[in-house]
Short mmCIF file of C-alpha atoms in Angstrom, two decimals:
data_model
loop_
_atom_site.label_atom_id
_atom_site.label_comp_id
_atom_site.label_asym_id
_atom_site.label_seq_id
_atom_site.Cartn_x
_atom_site.Cartn_y
_atom_site.Cartn_z
CA GLY A 1 0.00 0.00 0.00
CA MET A 2 0.95 3.64 -0.35
CA ALA A 3 1.66 5.95 2.52
CA ALA A 4 -1.08 8.41 3.33
CA GLY A 5 0.96 11.37 2.23
CA SER A 6 2.42 9.88 -0.92
CA PRO A 7 1.66 11.41 -4.34
CA GLY A 8 -0.08 8.19 -5.38
CA SER A 9 -2.48 8.27 -2.47
CA ARG A 10 -3.14 11.95 -3.04
CA GLY A 11 -3.96 11.11 -6.65
CA THR A 12 -6.33 8.38 -5.54
CA ARG A 13 -8.08 10.78 -3.15
CA ALA A 14 -8.39 13.36 -5.92
CA GLU A 15 -9.91 10.75 -8.25
CA THR A 16 -12.40 9.75 -5.55
CA VAL A 17 -13.40 13.37 -4.95
CA ALA A 18 -13.81 13.86 -8.70
CA ALA A 19 -15.91 10.68 -8.99
CA VAL A 20 -18.26 11.79 -6.21
CA GLY A 21 -18.32 15.28 -7.69
CA TYR A 22 -19.37 13.91 -11.07
CA VAL A 23 -22.30 11.96 -9.58
CA ILE A 24 -23.50 14.95 -7.54
CA ALA A 25 -23.04 17.46 -10.40
CA THR A 26 -24.81 15.23 -12.93
CA PHE A 27 -27.70 14.54 -10.57
CA GLY A 28 -27.98 18.24 -9.71
CA SER A 29 -27.84 19.35 -13.34
CA PHE A 30 -31.48 18.41 -13.93
CA PRO A 31 -34.72 19.52 -12.24
CA HIS A 32 -36.06 17.51 -9.32
CA PHE A 33 -39.38 17.78 -7.55
CA VAL A 34 -38.67 18.18 -3.83
CA PHE A 35 -41.42 18.76 -1.25
CA GLY A 36 -43.72 20.34 -3.79
CA THR A 37 -41.04 22.56 -5.30
CA VAL A 38 -38.98 22.11 -8.45
CA ILE A 39 -35.27 22.43 -7.64
CA ASP A 40 -33.06 23.20 -10.65
CA PHE A 41 -29.35 24.07 -10.35
CA GLY A 42 -28.44 22.95 -13.85
CA ILE A 43 -27.33 26.35 -15.09
CA ALA A 44 -24.49 26.25 -12.54
CA LEU A 45 -23.78 22.57 -11.86
CA SER A 46 -23.80 21.16 -15.40
CA TRP A 47 -20.37 22.66 -16.18
CA LEU A 48 -18.91 20.54 -13.39
CA SER A 49 -20.24 17.25 -14.76
CA PRO A 50 -17.76 16.86 -17.67
CA ALA A 51 -15.03 18.52 -15.60
CA PHE A 52 -15.29 16.03 -12.75
CA LEU A 53 -15.62 13.09 -15.15
CA LEU A 54 -12.39 14.07 -16.91
CA LEU A 55 -10.59 14.47 -13.59
CA ALA A 56 -11.91 11.09 -12.43
CA VAL A 57 -10.40 9.23 -15.40
CA CYS A 58 -7.37 11.37 -16.26
CA GLY A 59 -4.22 9.24 -16.27
CA ARG A 60 -6.08 5.92 -16.54
CA SER A 61 -5.89 3.52 -19.44
CA PRO A 62 -8.88 3.60 -21.82
CA GLY A 63 -10.13 0.28 -20.46
CA SER A 64 -9.89 1.35 -16.83
CA ALA A 65 -11.47 4.72 -17.68
CA ALA A 66 -14.34 2.94 -19.46
CA LEU A 67 -15.10 0.78 -16.42
CA ARG A 68 -15.03 3.78 -14.10
CA GLY A 69 -17.16 5.80 -16.52
CA LEU A 70 -19.70 2.98 -16.75
CA GLY A 71 -20.01 2.73 -12.97
CA LEU A 72 -20.21 6.47 -12.39
CA GLY A 73 -22.61 6.95 -15.29
CA LEU A 74 -24.87 4.21 -13.96
CA ILE A 75 -24.97 5.71 -10.46
CA ALA A 76 -25.47 9.29 -11.66
CA HIS A 77 -28.19 8.52 -14.20
CA THR A 78 -30.00 6.17 -11.84
CA GLY A 79 -30.32 9.21 -9.61
CA VAL A 80 -31.44 11.44 -12.45
CA LEU A 81 -34.04 8.85 -13.55
CA HIS A 82 -35.36 8.12 -10.04
CA TRP A 83 -38.81 9.21 -11.21
CA ALA A 84 -39.08 5.85 -13.01
CA TYR A 85 -39.77 4.29 -9.60
CA VAL A 86 -42.75 6.59 -9.09
CA VAL A 87 -44.07 5.86 -12.57
CA THR A 88 -43.80 2.08 -12.29
CA VAL A 89 -44.91 1.64 -8.65
CA HIS A 90 -47.32 4.47 -7.88
CA TYR A 91 -48.89 4.83 -11.31
CA GLY A 92 -48.19 1.41 -12.82
CA SER A 93 -48.90 -0.58 -9.64
CA ALA A 94 -45.74 -2.63 -10.21
CA HIS A 95 -43.87 -4.42 -7.43
CA PRO A 96 -41.45 -2.10 -5.56
CA LEU A 97 -38.52 -4.32 -6.60
CA LEU A 98 -39.38 -3.70 -10.23
CA GLY A 99 -39.67 -0.04 -9.38
CA LEU A 100 -36.12 -0.06 -8.02
CA LEU A 101 -34.81 -1.85 -11.09
CA ALA A 102 -36.54 0.49 -13.55
CA PRO A 103 -34.26 3.53 -13.14
CA VAL A 104 -31.17 1.30 -13.02
CA GLY A 105 -32.15 -0.42 -16.26
CA MET A 106 -32.90 2.88 -17.94
CA ALA A 107 -29.63 4.39 -16.68
CA LEU A 108 -27.56 1.61 -18.22
CA TYR A 109 -28.09 3.06 -21.71
CA PRO A 110 -26.62 6.55 -21.04
CA ALA A 111 -23.98 4.96 -18.79
CA VAL A 112 -22.58 3.12 -21.82
CA PHE A 113 -22.04 6.47 -23.53
CA VAL A 114 -20.41 7.90 -20.40
CA ALA A 115 -18.06 4.91 -20.52
CA GLY A 116 -17.38 5.61 -24.19
CA PHE A 117 -16.50 9.22 -23.47
CA ALA A 118 -14.27 8.25 -20.53
CA ALA A 119 -12.38 5.71 -22.65
CA GLY A 120 -12.03 8.04 -25.63
CA ALA A 121 -10.96 10.99 -23.47
CA ALA A 122 -8.35 8.85 -21.70
CA TRP A 123 -7.05 7.70 -25.10
CA LEU A 124 -6.85 11.26 -26.42
CA LEU A 125 -5.19 12.63 -23.29
CA ARG A 126 -2.56 9.87 -23.27
CA ARG A 127 -1.56 10.82 -26.81
CA GLY A 128 -1.51 14.55 -26.20
CA ALA A 129 -4.51 14.99 -28.50
CA GLY A 130 -7.00 15.90 -25.78
CA SER A 131 -7.51 19.54 -26.75
CA LEU A 132 -10.51 21.41 -25.37
CA PHE A 133 -12.31 21.37 -28.71
CA ALA A 134 -11.53 17.70 -29.36
CA LEU A 135 -12.95 16.67 -25.97
CA ALA A 136 -16.05 18.86 -26.38
CA ALA A 137 -16.66 17.62 -29.92
CA PHE A 138 -16.31 14.01 -28.80
CA TRP A 139 -18.81 14.61 -25.97
CA VAL A 140 -21.33 16.12 -28.41
CA ALA A 141 -20.85 13.33 -30.94
CA LEU A 142 -21.78 10.80 -28.25
CA ASP A 143 -24.73 12.95 -27.14
CA HIS A 144 -25.99 12.93 -30.72
CA ALA A 145 -25.44 9.17 -31.06
CA ARG A 146 -27.43 8.67 -27.85
CA SER A 147 -30.41 10.33 -29.51
CA TRP A 148 -30.77 7.63 -32.21
CA PHE A 149 -28.63 4.56 -31.50
CA LEU A 150 -30.85 1.51 -30.88
CA GLY A 151 -33.88 3.76 -30.94
CA GLY A 152 -32.23 6.44 -28.82
CA PHE A 153 -32.75 7.73 -25.30
CA PRO A 154 -31.70 11.40 -25.14
CA TRP A 155 -33.05 11.96 -21.61
CA ALA A 156 -30.62 13.97 -19.45
CA THR A 157 -28.54 15.21 -22.37
CA ILE A 158 -26.30 17.77 -20.64
CA GLY A 159 -27.32 20.62 -22.96
CA TYR A 160 -30.84 20.60 -21.55
CA ALA A 161 -29.41 21.66 -18.20
CA GLN A 162 -28.80 25.12 -19.71
CA HIS A 163 -32.46 25.69 -20.62
CA GLU A 164 -32.54 28.82 -18.41
CA ASN A 165 -29.28 30.30 -19.67
CA ILE A 166 -30.38 33.36 -21.64
CA TRP A 167 -26.80 33.95 -22.80
CA LEU A 168 -26.61 30.60 -24.62
CA LEU A 169 -30.18 29.93 -25.74
CA GLY A 170 -29.70 32.04 -28.86
CA ILE A 171 -27.52 29.36 -30.47
CA VAL A 172 -30.23 26.70 -30.17
CA THR A 173 -32.01 27.82 -33.35
CA ALA A 174 -28.88 26.91 -35.31
CA THR A 175 -27.45 24.01 -33.32
CA GLY A 176 -30.27 22.51 -31.31
CA VAL A 177 -29.50 21.18 -27.85
CA TYR A 178 -26.11 19.97 -29.09
CA GLY A 179 -24.79 23.53 -29.24
CA LEU A 180 -25.55 23.82 -25.54
CA SER A 181 -23.92 20.44 -24.92
CA PHE A 182 -20.81 21.63 -26.76
CA ALA A 183 -20.65 24.81 -24.68
CA VAL A 184 -21.02 22.87 -21.42
CA ALA A 185 -18.46 20.23 -22.44
CA LEU A 186 -16.03 22.91 -23.59
CA GLY A 187 -16.42 24.80 -20.33
CA GLY A 188 -16.07 21.61 -18.30
CA ALA A 189 -12.95 20.52 -20.17
CA THR A 190 -11.46 23.97 -19.60
CA LEU A 191 -12.09 23.68 -15.86
CA ALA A 192 -10.58 20.19 -15.74
CA ILE A 193 -7.45 21.04 -17.71
CA GLU A 194 -6.91 24.25 -15.73
CA GLU A 195 -7.24 22.34 -12.45
CA ARG A 196 -4.67 19.79 -13.64
CA ARG A 197 -2.31 22.59 -14.71
CA ILE A 198 -2.55 24.26 -11.30
CA HIS A 199 -2.01 20.90 -9.58
CA GLU A 200 1.04 20.14 -11.72
CA ASP A 201 2.46 23.63 -11.14
CA LYS A 202 2.14 23.07 -7.39
CA GLY A 203 3.83 19.71 -7.82
CA VAL A 204 6.71 21.34 -9.72
CA ALA A 205 6.99 24.03 -7.05
CA SER A 206 7.05 21.37 -4.32
CA GLY A 207 9.68 19.47 -6.27
CA HIS A 208 11.82 22.58 -6.60
CA GLN A 209 11.50 23.23 -2.87
CA ALA A 210 12.54 19.65 -2.10
CA VAL A 211 15.60 19.99 -4.34
CA LEU A 212 16.47 23.30 -2.68
CA ARG A 213 16.20 21.72 0.77
CA VAL A 214 18.56 18.90 -0.28
CA VAL A 215 21.07 21.40 -1.73
CA LEU A 216 20.98 23.54 1.42
CA GLU A 217 21.38 20.47 3.60
CA GLN A 218 24.38 19.31 1.60
CA GLN A 219 25.86 22.80 1.80
CA ARG A 220 25.45 22.76 5.59
CA HIS A 221 27.25 19.41 5.79
CA VAL A 222 30.10 20.76 3.65
CA GLU A 223 30.39 23.84 5.87
CA ASP A 224 30.40 21.66 9.01
CA ASP A 225 33.09 19.42 7.52
CA ALA A 226 35.14 22.50 6.57
CA ARG A 227 34.87 23.92 10.08
CA ASP A 228 35.89 20.59 11.56
CA ALA A 229 38.86 20.40 9.22
CA LEU A 230 39.94 23.97 10.08
CA GLY A 231 39.56 23.26 13.79
CA ALA A 232 41.64 20.12 13.52
CA SER A 233 44.29 21.99 11.54
CA ALA A 234 44.42 24.82 14.09
CA LEU A 235 44.74 22.31 16.94
CA GLN A 236 47.58 20.53 15.11
CA ASP A 237 49.39 23.88 14.65
CA LEU A 238 49.11 24.62 18.38
CA GLN A 239 50.48 21.20 19.25
CA ASP A 240 53.40 21.72 16.89
#
């Protein structure tokens, strides 16, 4: 195992925080009916969804990223689609167990596309091809594929989370919801890459400080040895 303060363990903690952040941000990106009131934080939280997902899989192999993306996508979209329980049990009179399985089954479809994005993003980033526009375009391509593949299931497409953003809605007439998805994915990728840059800069600074400490320590040892040598020489002169 790794020590608690090692870079590897810090990386693992950061991945875990990003994974939890992705689930919360994705769930919070869409409206939910809570105690008779519709709660909708999508205009703010949706940017964090692609950002956290990228941070959760950055540095992983495409296969490992796909597995993590599938799991996180399944959890997040099961939360988003929780209303399927109400539909099947309260309105469809189905068994509660079936009601619990309904949102999970429905979430599996978008989770596959989350896995696809995670794997593709990991592949691009490993090859230095993960530019902001490439990542955003890849996200939107999968969003579009989700609208028709095997009949399609575009529910919870991230662009819909910006339905109250008056600054972006103007592009919808030309691009549809995918223009909004592109904007959100582009913004999220920017946040993720900027966070990684800051983290790496801090790591470089810490590395420089560690090197400086070693140099200063070595210099102190040299000075101590020099003083000892001078003292021994002076003592020898006195004896002579």
